[in-house]
Short mmCIF file of C-alpha atoms in Angstrom, two decimals:
data_model
loop_
_atom_site.label_atom_id
_atom_site.label_comp_id
_atom_site.label_asym_id
_atom_site.label_seq_id
_atom_site.Cartn_x
_atom_site.Cartn_y
_atom_site.Cartn_z
CA UNK A 193 122.37 298.83 70.60
CA UNK A 194 122.50 296.35 73.50
CA UNK A 195 122.08 293.43 71.11
CA UNK A 196 125.08 294.55 69.04
CA UNK A 197 127.30 294.93 72.12
CA UNK A 198 126.27 291.55 73.53
CA UNK A 199 126.77 289.90 70.13
CA UNK A 200 130.26 291.38 69.84
CA UNK A 201 131.10 290.31 73.41
CA UNK A 202 129.92 286.75 72.70
CA UNK A 203 131.86 286.65 69.45
CA UNK A 204 135.05 287.84 71.16
CA UNK A 205 134.64 285.29 73.96
CA UNK A 206 134.23 282.41 71.52
CA UNK A 207 137.22 283.61 69.48
CA UNK A 208 139.43 283.79 72.57
CA UNK A 209 138.33 280.35 73.74
CA UNK A 210 139.10 278.90 70.33
CA UNK A 211 142.53 280.57 70.17
CA UNK A 212 143.40 279.38 73.67
CA UNK A 213 142.70 275.75 72.77
CA UNK A 214 144.80 276.01 69.62
CA UNK A 215 147.73 277.53 71.51
CA UNK A 216 147.82 274.64 73.96
CA UNK A 217 147.64 272.12 71.16
CA UNK A 218 150.38 273.84 69.18
CA UNK A 219 152.56 274.13 72.29
CA UNK A 220 152.15 270.43 73.01
CA UNK A 221 153.06 269.54 69.43
CA UNK A 222 156.12 271.80 69.54
CA UNK A 223 157.25 270.27 72.83
CA UNK A 224 156.89 266.76 71.40
CA UNK A 225 158.85 267.69 68.27
CA UNK A 226 161.63 269.34 70.27
CA UNK A 227 162.36 266.01 71.99
CA UNK A 228 163.50 264.66 68.63
CA UNK A 229 165.88 267.52 67.79
CA UNK A 230 169.37 266.13 68.17
CA UNK A 231 172.05 268.72 68.82
CA UNK A 232 175.14 266.58 69.04
CA UNK A 233 178.48 268.22 69.75
CA UNK A 234 180.71 266.20 67.44
CA UNK A 235 183.91 267.69 68.89
CA UNK A 236 183.00 266.55 72.39
CA UNK A 237 181.98 263.17 71.01
CA UNK A 238 185.34 262.91 69.21
CA UNK A 239 187.22 263.66 72.43
CA UNK A 240 185.17 261.11 74.36
CA UNK A 241 185.63 258.40 71.75
CA UNK A 242 189.25 259.39 71.00
CA UNK A 243 188.63 259.61 67.25
CA UNK A 244 191.31 260.17 64.63
CA UNK A 245 190.79 262.61 61.73
CA UNK A 246 189.24 260.07 59.35
CA UNK A 247 186.86 258.76 61.98
CA UNK A 248 185.94 262.33 62.94
CA UNK A 249 184.91 263.14 59.38
CA UNK A 250 182.83 260.00 59.06
CA UNK A 251 181.17 260.50 62.47
CA UNK A 252 180.40 264.11 61.55
CA UNK A 253 178.56 262.99 58.40
CA UNK A 254 176.72 260.19 60.21
CA UNK A 255 175.68 262.58 62.97
CA UNK A 256 174.40 265.09 60.42
CA UNK A 257 172.30 262.39 58.76
CA UNK A 258 171.01 261.29 62.17
CA UNK A 259 169.90 264.84 62.96
CA UNK A 260 167.94 264.98 59.70
CA UNK A 261 166.36 261.58 60.31
CA UNK A 262 165.32 262.52 63.84
CA UNK A 263 163.83 265.78 62.61
CA UNK A 264 161.65 263.75 60.24
CA UNK A 265 160.67 261.54 63.17
CA UNK A 266 159.57 264.60 65.13
CA UNK A 267 157.39 265.79 62.26
CA UNK A 268 155.69 262.40 61.81
CA UNK A 269 152.76 261.17 63.86
CA UNK A 270 151.49 257.90 65.28
CA UNK A 271 152.65 254.65 63.72
CA UNK A 272 154.85 256.48 61.21
CA UNK A 273 156.77 258.13 64.05
CA UNK A 274 157.49 254.81 65.73
CA UNK A 275 158.66 253.22 62.49
CA UNK A 276 160.83 256.19 61.50
CA UNK A 277 162.32 256.29 65.01
CA UNK A 278 163.35 252.62 64.89
CA UNK A 279 164.74 253.07 61.39
CA UNK A 280 166.76 256.18 62.34
CA UNK A 281 168.31 254.49 65.39
CA UNK A 282 169.07 251.30 63.46
CA UNK A 283 170.77 253.19 60.62
CA UNK A 284 172.77 255.36 63.00
CA UNK A 285 174.03 252.40 64.99
CA UNK A 286 174.90 250.37 61.90
CA UNK A 287 176.85 253.27 60.35
CA UNK A 288 178.67 253.97 63.61
CA UNK A 289 179.52 250.30 64.03
CA UNK A 290 181.16 250.34 60.59
CA UNK A 291 183.33 253.35 61.50
CA UNK A 292 184.21 252.79 65.16
CA UNK A 293 186.15 249.99 66.82
CA UNK A 294 184.46 247.84 69.48
CA UNK A 295 185.42 249.96 72.51
CA UNK A 296 184.45 253.20 70.80
CA UNK A 297 181.18 251.69 69.62
CA UNK A 298 180.32 250.41 73.10
CA UNK A 299 180.93 253.88 74.54
CA UNK A 300 178.86 255.48 71.78
CA UNK A 301 175.93 253.14 72.43
CA UNK A 302 176.05 254.04 76.13
CA UNK A 303 176.03 257.77 75.29
CA UNK A 304 173.20 257.40 72.80
CA UNK A 305 171.11 255.36 75.25
CA UNK A 306 171.67 257.96 77.98
CA UNK A 307 170.63 260.75 75.61
CA UNK A 308 167.51 258.94 74.47
CA UNK A 309 166.57 258.03 78.06
CA UNK A 310 167.02 261.62 79.21
CA UNK A 311 164.69 262.82 76.46
CA UNK A 312 162.14 260.12 77.26
CA UNK A 313 162.46 258.49 73.84
CA UNK A 314 163.60 254.98 74.85
CA UNK A 315 160.53 252.88 75.42
#
């Protein structure tokens, strides 16, 4: 009877140790992915950049695409993540440059840099 109890105790201990390690790993992965989730308030951005209705619509679409691209970046790993990150930023800036005038674009770049710096994504 003692052997069965000790075997069960050992089995439970190993199971808990395994589950604890997985939880930490999963939590670290989730924290890393959450850095890449972009929740951009387009209305506040429109007020800051003083956008008209046409610009607002275009910026809304560009921002939506940027959110999707950054979500893909968060799901990628290693070299793929770095490449997807550069590509997402480059596309976002090129699309915004086509829609915004020079002053608006300069302000947008400052806001984007501040956001990326605050999240620890600018390297």
